[in-house]
């Protein structure tokens, strides 16, 4: 049954993903169930999306209520969920003005446009440059791809947007070396996700902030993956004592309802996008914004940040024990519940094994297992995960590594 469905899917869908052979049917808490009823412990959360876990009654009820009331109107008019959601995004991001999008990539597109418009308003020039980081990931749309630090992703689609320069992440001198009179923005993830789970060094991000302040360059932080409580604060930048000028958020923002946002300080907004400069038909629609409101509210109610800070210490300690135990594991790193376990070889075979044993994990780059579980996991869930993972590692090292 499941195999037939997979065969059908492979005939109909454009083959842009190498999918694992499983069809998921429903979720409950931190578990997923496939169409044949098999249970999986989920340490992927739909790529750092489903932060609250599955089947949360308050969240589901809020969405059902909104479906019956009003799903969409358009940005020609106001709607209450968007008004409430904007206030919440402001409160939690520390920014002053919000624009709602439908995805992470679109949040980056908007952030880039906002930065260019700011620079254009200031001097009327159209030759501004943006500095992005090597090994970064900002999305697959043309603008987001242009600032993604992976030549392999970019090359087939060139020419992309121009005047992008790349610097080395966590290397302040390399950023400084790329700055010119035309630099209008520096874009980076506060914790690099797809590129291998690299948190920014405090000196680096503080140094970049200083450079930006000195030269009126805008700092764009992409917290699409590392935001929304994942690192133990609602946004990761809070832990560094710096503030971005423009912030991009998405993924867990709607916990599965496709939504994103970019937000900026009033100082930037005053010289940036105005009526006619940007738009989105769906962006900020009542259903998506109701999801945002519910997610922020439930994060407070369920004391999610406290849980992240408690459980992440335990997860880190347990992953360190794996580093000690297996000679093919090199190290582990990350921040909060965004962690990578670094192998000396590709991890794809391990992922097949963990899935077979009932654990959903993904990679970040070829050699790194990525742990981005729902933010409500318990220590017991970590223990359960380790039982499956060690079994998978033992099987894999016995069968495949030899
Ligand atoms: C996932 C991700 C994106 C792109 O988001 P989409 O919703 O897939 O467009 C951008 N930046 C970062 C850091 C991400 O993790």
Short mmCIF file of C-alpha atoms and ligand atoms in Angstrom, two decimals:
data_model
loop_
_atom_site.label_atom_id
_atom_site.label_comp_id
_atom_site.label_asym_id
_atom_site.label_seq_id
_atom_site.Cartn_x
_atom_site.Cartn_y
_atom_site.Cartn_z
CA UNK A 1 0.00 0.00 0.00
CA UNK A 2 2.64 2.51 1.07
CA UNK A 3 4.96 1.34 -1.70
CA UNK A 4 2.24 1.84 -4.30
CA UNK A 5 1.65 5.38 -3.11
CA UNK A 6 5.36 6.12 -3.26
CA UNK A 7 5.56 4.74 -6.79
CA UNK A 8 2.66 6.97 -7.80
CA UNK A 9 4.26 10.01 -6.19
CA UNK A 10 7.52 9.39 -8.03
CA UNK A 11 5.63 9.39 -11.33
CA UNK A 12 3.79 12.63 -10.66
CA UNK A 13 6.06 14.87 -8.64
CA UNK A 14 9.03 16.70 -10.04
CA UNK A 15 12.02 14.90 -8.64
CA UNK A 16 13.56 17.75 -6.64
CA UNK A 17 13.86 15.76 -3.41
CA UNK A 18 15.41 12.41 -2.60
CA UNK A 19 12.71 11.35 -0.18
CA UNK A 20 12.84 8.62 2.43
CA UNK A 21 10.40 5.78 1.65
CA UNK A 22 7.69 6.62 4.15
CA UNK A 23 4.23 8.18 3.88
CA UNK A 24 3.27 9.94 7.11
CA UNK A 25 -0.36 9.95 8.11
CA UNK A 26 -0.74 11.65 11.48
CA UNK A 27 1.12 12.88 14.53
CA UNK A 28 0.64 12.92 18.28
CA UNK A 29 2.96 14.74 20.65
CA UNK A 30 6.51 14.03 19.48
CA UNK A 31 5.52 10.96 17.45
CA UNK A 32 4.58 10.49 13.81
CA UNK A 33 2.66 7.54 12.37
CA UNK A 34 2.90 6.27 8.81
CA UNK A 35 -0.05 5.01 6.75
CA UNK A 36 0.67 1.47 7.93
CA UNK A 37 0.46 2.49 11.59
CA UNK A 38 4.16 2.34 12.43
CA UNK A 39 5.30 4.82 15.10
CA UNK A 40 8.30 7.13 14.73
CA UNK A 41 9.94 9.40 17.28
CA UNK A 42 10.34 12.74 15.53
CA UNK A 43 13.62 14.62 16.03
CA UNK A 44 13.17 16.56 12.80
CA UNK A 45 9.88 18.40 13.43
CA UNK A 46 9.36 19.06 9.74
CA UNK A 47 12.78 20.77 9.61
CA UNK A 48 12.56 22.83 12.79
CA UNK A 49 8.94 23.74 12.13
CA UNK A 50 6.59 21.85 14.41
CA UNK A 51 7.92 23.30 17.65
CA UNK A 52 4.83 22.60 19.78
CA UNK A 53 4.51 18.92 18.92
CA UNK A 54 1.60 17.37 17.08
CA UNK A 55 -2.07 17.41 18.04
CA UNK A 56 -1.97 20.39 20.42
CA UNK A 57 -5.65 20.99 21.08
CA UNK A 58 -5.49 24.77 21.63
CA UNK A 59 -3.58 25.29 18.39
CA UNK A 60 -5.83 22.99 16.36
CA UNK A 61 -8.96 24.60 17.81
CA UNK A 62 -7.70 28.10 16.99
CA UNK A 63 -7.16 27.10 13.36
CA UNK A 64 -10.51 25.33 13.09
CA UNK A 65 -12.24 28.39 14.53
CA UNK A 66 -10.50 30.62 11.99
CA UNK A 67 -11.34 28.30 9.09
CA UNK A 68 -15.01 28.71 9.93
CA UNK A 69 -14.72 32.46 10.37
CA UNK A 70 -12.50 33.77 7.59
CA UNK A 71 -9.53 32.28 5.76
CA UNK A 72 -8.58 35.04 3.39
CA UNK A 73 -9.45 38.61 2.46
CA UNK A 74 -6.40 40.28 0.77
CA UNK A 75 -4.19 43.16 1.80
CA UNK A 76 -6.64 45.74 0.46
CA UNK A 77 -8.25 45.39 3.90
CA UNK A 78 -7.36 44.83 7.55
CA UNK A 79 -8.03 41.65 9.51
CA UNK A 80 -7.87 41.06 13.25
CA UNK A 81 -5.50 38.06 13.35
CA UNK A 82 -2.91 40.01 11.31
CA UNK A 83 -3.20 43.04 13.60
CA UNK A 84 -2.65 40.82 16.65
CA UNK A 85 0.11 38.79 15.01
CA UNK A 86 2.02 41.93 13.97
CA UNK A 87 2.01 43.17 17.56
CA UNK A 88 3.30 39.80 18.74
CA UNK A 89 6.04 39.62 16.10
CA UNK A 90 7.15 43.11 17.15
CA UNK A 91 7.14 42.16 20.82
CA UNK A 92 9.19 39.00 20.34
CA UNK A 93 11.57 40.12 17.59
CA UNK A 94 12.28 43.52 19.15
CA UNK A 95 11.68 45.09 15.72
CA UNK A 96 9.23 47.92 14.96
CA UNK A 97 7.62 47.12 11.58
CA UNK A 98 6.47 43.78 10.23
CA UNK A 99 5.71 42.40 6.77
CA UNK A 100 4.09 38.96 6.52
CA UNK A 101 5.20 36.46 3.88
CA UNK A 102 4.36 32.82 3.13
CA UNK A 103 7.78 31.21 3.57
CA UNK A 104 11.35 31.70 4.68
CA UNK A 105 12.64 32.36 1.19
CA UNK A 106 10.13 35.15 0.72
CA UNK A 107 11.15 36.67 4.04
CA UNK A 108 14.70 36.86 2.70
CA UNK A 109 13.52 38.34 -0.60
CA UNK A 110 11.71 41.06 1.33
CA UNK A 111 14.67 41.70 3.62
CA UNK A 112 16.99 42.14 0.63
CA UNK A 113 14.57 44.51 -1.08
CA UNK A 114 14.15 46.50 2.14
CA UNK A 115 17.93 46.87 2.47
CA UNK A 116 18.40 47.97 -1.12
CA UNK A 117 15.54 50.45 -0.88
CA UNK A 118 17.02 51.90 2.30
CA UNK A 119 20.36 52.49 0.59
CA UNK A 120 18.66 53.86 -2.54
CA UNK A 121 16.62 56.34 -0.50
CA UNK A 122 19.80 57.49 1.20
CA UNK A 123 21.95 58.22 -1.85
CA UNK A 124 19.91 57.53 -5.02
CA UNK A 125 22.50 55.05 -6.30
CA UNK A 126 21.66 51.66 -7.82
CA UNK A 127 24.98 49.88 -7.41
CA UNK A 128 24.82 48.77 -3.79
CA UNK A 129 26.50 45.60 -2.59
CA UNK A 130 25.45 42.99 -0.08
CA UNK A 131 27.83 40.77 1.85
CA UNK A 132 26.72 37.21 2.58
CA UNK A 133 28.50 34.26 4.25
CA UNK A 134 30.09 31.12 2.88
CA UNK A 135 28.16 27.95 3.79
CA UNK A 136 25.03 29.98 4.45
CA UNK A 137 21.56 28.92 3.40
CA UNK A 138 18.81 31.46 2.81
CA UNK A 139 16.38 29.66 0.51
CA UNK A 140 15.78 28.63 -3.11
CA UNK A 141 14.15 31.67 -4.69
CA UNK A 142 16.40 33.73 -6.94
CA UNK A 143 17.21 36.46 -4.43
CA UNK A 144 17.67 34.10 -1.49
CA UNK A 145 19.76 31.82 -3.68
CA UNK A 146 21.96 34.77 -4.65
CA UNK A 147 23.06 35.17 -1.01
CA UNK A 148 23.34 31.44 -0.31
CA UNK A 149 26.98 30.49 0.23
CA UNK A 150 26.97 27.27 -1.75
CA UNK A 151 28.23 27.59 -5.34
CA UNK A 152 26.78 24.18 -6.19
CA UNK A 153 23.24 25.43 -5.41
CA UNK A 154 23.78 28.72 -7.27
CA UNK A 155 25.64 27.87 -10.45
CA UNK A 156 22.95 26.34 -12.70
CA UNK A 157 20.73 29.37 -12.13
CA UNK A 158 23.18 32.15 -12.84
CA UNK A 159 23.10 35.03 -13.49
CA UNK A 160 21.56 35.69 -10.09
CA UNK A 161 21.11 39.12 -8.53
CA UNK A 162 24.34 41.06 -8.78
CA UNK A 163 26.71 42.77 -6.37
CA UNK A 164 26.79 39.98 -3.81
CA UNK A 165 30.11 39.30 -2.08
CA UNK A 166 30.88 36.35 0.15
CA UNK A 167 32.86 36.41 3.38
CA UNK A 168 33.87 33.67 5.77
CA UNK A 169 31.49 33.08 8.68
CA UNK A 170 33.03 33.69 12.10
CA UNK A 171 35.94 35.54 10.48
CA UNK A 172 35.57 39.25 11.07
CA UNK A 173 38.58 40.22 8.97
CA UNK A 174 37.16 38.47 5.95
CA UNK A 175 33.94 40.50 6.32
CA UNK A 176 35.89 43.70 6.75
CA UNK A 177 37.85 42.92 3.60
CA UNK A 178 34.64 42.78 1.54
CA UNK A 179 33.24 46.12 2.73
CA UNK A 180 33.30 48.99 0.25
CA UNK A 181 31.54 52.37 0.01
CA UNK A 182 28.76 50.54 -1.82
CA UNK A 183 28.02 47.94 0.86
CA UNK A 184 24.42 48.37 2.01
CA UNK A 185 23.83 45.20 4.02
CA UNK A 186 25.42 42.16 5.62
CA UNK A 187 23.23 39.06 5.79
CA UNK A 188 23.86 36.00 7.94
CA UNK A 189 22.20 33.31 9.99
CA UNK A 190 22.70 33.77 13.73
CA UNK A 191 23.25 30.00 13.80
CA UNK A 192 24.03 28.47 10.42
CA UNK A 193 21.62 25.60 9.79
CA UNK A 194 21.94 23.75 6.49
CA UNK A 195 25.62 24.72 6.32
CA UNK A 196 26.42 22.45 9.26
CA UNK A 197 24.96 23.85 12.52
CA UNK A 198 27.54 26.56 13.27
CA UNK A 199 26.59 29.13 15.92
CA UNK A 200 28.06 32.59 15.42
CA UNK A 201 30.94 33.45 17.73
CA UNK A 202 29.94 36.35 20.00
CA UNK A 203 33.04 38.37 19.01
CA UNK A 204 32.20 37.84 15.35
CA UNK A 205 28.59 38.93 15.41
CA UNK A 206 29.39 41.83 17.78
CA UNK A 207 32.23 42.87 15.46
CA UNK A 208 29.94 42.77 12.43
CA UNK A 209 27.41 44.89 14.33
CA UNK A 210 30.13 47.43 15.09
CA UNK A 211 31.22 47.59 11.43
CA UNK A 212 27.60 48.08 10.40
CA UNK A 213 27.11 50.91 12.90
CA UNK A 214 30.27 52.68 11.77
CA UNK A 215 29.33 52.65 8.09
CA UNK A 216 25.52 52.74 8.14
CA UNK A 217 25.34 49.19 6.79
CA UNK A 218 22.24 47.16 7.66
CA UNK A 219 22.63 43.90 9.54
CA UNK A 220 20.10 41.32 8.31
CA UNK A 221 19.81 38.29 10.58
CA UNK A 222 18.19 35.19 9.14
CA UNK A 223 16.56 33.44 12.11
CA UNK A 224 14.24 31.35 9.98
CA UNK A 225 15.62 28.14 11.47
CA UNK A 226 17.29 29.25 14.71
CA UNK A 227 14.50 31.60 15.83
CA UNK A 228 11.21 30.88 17.61
CA UNK A 229 12.75 29.56 20.82
CA UNK A 230 14.92 26.90 19.25
CA UNK A 231 18.15 28.10 20.86
CA UNK A 232 16.63 28.85 24.28
CA UNK A 233 15.66 32.48 23.65
CA UNK A 234 12.81 33.47 21.37
CA UNK A 235 15.41 34.75 18.89
CA UNK A 236 19.02 33.63 19.01
CA UNK A 237 20.47 37.14 18.63
CA UNK A 238 19.25 37.94 22.17
CA UNK A 239 22.07 35.78 23.50
CA UNK A 240 24.73 37.86 21.75
CA UNK A 241 23.87 41.36 22.95
CA UNK A 242 23.39 42.61 19.39
CA UNK A 243 20.26 43.60 17.51
CA UNK A 244 19.71 43.28 13.77
CA UNK A 245 18.29 46.07 11.63
CA UNK A 246 16.19 43.57 9.70
CA UNK A 247 15.16 40.14 10.95
CA UNK A 248 13.79 37.23 8.90
CA UNK A 249 11.62 34.61 10.60
CA UNK A 250 9.52 31.67 9.36
CA UNK A 251 9.60 27.86 9.89
CA UNK A 252 8.23 27.48 13.47
CA UNK A 253 6.46 30.86 13.28
CA UNK A 254 3.25 29.16 12.11
CA UNK A 255 4.16 25.66 13.29
CA UNK A 256 3.27 24.17 9.93
CA UNK A 257 0.91 26.75 8.48
CA UNK A 258 3.02 28.26 5.69
CA UNK A 259 3.96 31.69 6.96
CA UNK A 260 6.97 33.90 7.45
CA UNK A 261 7.80 37.51 8.18
CA UNK A 262 10.54 40.06 7.91
CA UNK A 263 10.67 42.87 10.38
CA UNK A 264 12.80 45.98 10.75
CA UNK A 265 13.55 48.86 13.06
CA UNK A 266 11.68 52.14 12.65
CA UNK A 267 14.92 53.81 11.54
CA UNK A 268 15.12 51.44 8.56
CA UNK A 269 11.39 51.46 7.86
CA UNK A 270 11.36 55.26 7.52
CA UNK A 271 13.67 55.04 4.51
CA UNK A 272 12.61 51.68 3.13
CA UNK A 273 9.64 49.95 1.52
CA UNK A 274 6.54 52.08 1.01
CA UNK A 275 3.18 51.62 -0.75
CA UNK A 276 3.70 49.93 -4.09
CA UNK A 277 7.20 48.64 -3.28
CA UNK A 278 6.28 45.16 -2.10
CA UNK A 279 3.31 42.87 -1.67
CA UNK A 280 1.92 39.36 -1.41
CA UNK A 281 -1.59 38.11 -2.07
CA UNK A 282 -1.59 35.58 0.76
CA UNK A 283 0.92 37.30 3.04
CA UNK A 284 -0.65 38.04 6.42
CA UNK A 285 -3.91 36.28 5.71
CA UNK A 286 -6.22 35.60 8.68
CA UNK A 287 -5.59 31.86 8.85
CA UNK A 288 -1.81 32.14 8.79
CA UNK A 289 -1.82 34.98 11.29
CA UNK A 290 -4.14 33.12 13.64
CA UNK A 291 -1.53 30.35 13.61
CA UNK A 292 1.21 32.86 14.52
CA UNK A 293 -0.83 34.23 17.44
CA UNK A 294 -1.54 30.75 18.71
CA UNK A 295 2.10 29.67 18.46
CA UNK A 296 3.48 32.64 20.41
CA UNK A 297 0.72 32.30 23.04
CA UNK A 298 1.30 28.59 23.52
CA UNK A 299 5.05 29.06 23.75
CA UNK A 300 4.44 31.31 26.76
CA UNK A 301 1.72 29.14 28.27
CA UNK A 302 3.67 25.93 27.97
CA UNK A 303 6.92 27.59 29.13
CA UNK A 304 8.65 26.28 26.03
CA UNK A 305 11.84 28.33 26.47
CA UNK A 306 12.40 26.89 29.94
CA UNK A 307 11.97 23.43 28.52
CA UNK A 308 14.46 24.10 25.72
CA UNK A 309 17.04 25.34 28.21
CA UNK A 310 16.54 22.35 30.47
CA UNK A 311 16.42 19.57 27.89
CA UNK A 312 19.10 20.98 25.57
CA UNK A 313 21.73 20.65 28.32
CA UNK A 314 20.80 16.99 28.63
CA UNK A 315 20.83 16.43 24.86
CA UNK A 316 24.22 18.10 24.54
CA UNK A 317 25.65 15.91 27.29
CA UNK A 318 24.25 12.75 25.71
CA UNK A 319 25.57 13.66 22.25
CA UNK A 320 29.00 14.30 23.79
CA UNK A 321 28.88 10.77 25.18
CA UNK A 322 28.31 9.48 21.64
CA UNK A 323 31.37 11.43 20.48
CA UNK A 324 33.38 9.60 23.16
CA UNK A 325 31.91 6.24 22.36
CA UNK A 326 32.20 6.03 18.56
CA UNK A 327 35.48 6.72 16.82
CA UNK A 328 33.70 7.71 13.60
CA UNK A 329 31.94 10.61 15.33
CA UNK A 330 34.18 13.67 15.40
CA UNK A 331 32.33 16.24 17.46
CA UNK A 332 28.97 17.78 18.28
CA UNK A 333 27.95 21.41 18.30
CA UNK A 334 24.99 23.76 18.26
CA UNK A 335 22.86 25.98 20.43
CA UNK A 336 19.79 24.90 22.41
CA UNK A 337 17.73 22.32 20.56
CA UNK A 338 19.53 22.92 17.28
CA UNK A 339 22.43 20.51 17.32
CA UNK A 340 24.71 18.69 14.90
CA UNK A 341 26.61 15.44 15.36
CA UNK A 342 29.59 15.48 13.05
CA UNK A 343 30.77 12.23 11.43
CA UNK A 344 33.95 11.47 9.51
CA UNK A 345 31.82 10.09 6.64
CA UNK A 346 28.44 10.61 4.92
CA UNK A 347 25.47 9.97 7.21
CA UNK A 348 22.89 8.91 4.64
CA UNK A 349 23.21 5.22 5.50
CA UNK A 350 22.69 6.06 9.17
CA UNK A 351 19.55 8.03 8.39
CA UNK A 352 18.09 5.02 6.55
CA UNK A 353 18.83 2.87 9.60
CA UNK A 354 17.35 5.27 12.16
CA UNK A 355 14.19 5.60 10.10
CA UNK A 356 13.83 1.85 9.86
CA UNK A 357 14.21 1.70 13.64
CA UNK A 358 11.52 4.35 14.14
CA UNK A 359 13.42 7.61 14.53
CA UNK A 360 13.10 10.58 12.17
CA UNK A 361 16.36 12.49 11.80
CA UNK A 362 17.80 14.58 8.98
CA UNK A 363 21.25 15.71 7.94
CA UNK A 364 22.86 19.14 7.61
CA UNK A 365 25.46 18.71 4.90
CA UNK A 366 26.63 15.20 4.00
CA UNK A 367 28.49 14.36 7.24
CA UNK A 368 26.29 15.83 9.93
CA UNK A 369 23.24 14.45 11.71
CA UNK A 370 20.92 17.30 12.59
CA UNK A 371 18.77 17.36 15.73
CA UNK A 372 15.93 19.90 15.53
CA UNK A 373 13.19 18.17 17.56
CA UNK A 374 9.89 19.67 18.70
CA UNK A 375 10.72 22.15 21.48
CA UNK A 376 8.47 20.28 23.91
CA UNK A 377 10.57 17.10 24.08
CA UNK A 378 11.40 15.66 27.49
CA UNK A 379 14.58 14.02 28.81
CA UNK A 380 12.73 10.73 28.41
CA UNK A 381 12.32 11.48 24.69
CA UNK A 382 16.06 12.12 24.48
CA UNK A 383 16.69 8.76 26.15
CA UNK A 384 14.27 7.05 23.76
CA UNK A 385 16.00 8.71 20.83
CA UNK A 386 19.40 7.49 22.04
CA UNK A 387 18.23 3.89 22.31
CA UNK A 388 17.18 3.94 18.66
CA UNK A 389 20.17 5.94 17.48
CA UNK A 390 22.76 3.73 19.18
CA UNK A 391 21.04 0.63 17.81
CA UNK A 392 21.12 2.17 14.33
CA UNK A 393 24.78 3.18 14.72
CA UNK A 394 25.76 -0.28 15.90
CA UNK A 395 23.92 -1.96 13.01
CA UNK A 396 25.31 0.48 10.50
CA UNK A 397 28.91 0.21 11.69
CA UNK A 398 28.66 -3.59 11.72
CA UNK A 399 27.02 -3.96 8.31
CA UNK A 400 28.19 -1.05 6.23
CA UNK A 401 31.27 0.48 7.69
CA UNK A 402 33.15 -2.82 7.77
C1 LIG B 1 14.62 26.94 5.70
C2 LIG B 1 15.43 28.16 5.66
C3 LIG B 1 15.19 29.17 4.70
C4 LIG B 1 14.17 29.03 3.60
O1 LIG B 1 12.89 28.88 4.08
P1 LIG B 1 11.74 28.30 3.10
O2 LIG B 1 10.50 28.39 3.92
O3 LIG B 1 12.13 26.91 2.76
O4 LIG B 1 11.70 29.18 1.90
C5 LIG B 1 15.96 30.32 4.77
N1 LIG B 1 16.91 30.47 5.72
C6 LIG B 1 17.16 29.54 6.64
C7 LIG B 1 18.21 29.76 7.67
C8 LIG B 1 16.44 28.33 6.63
O5 LIG B 1 16.73 27.38 7.52
#
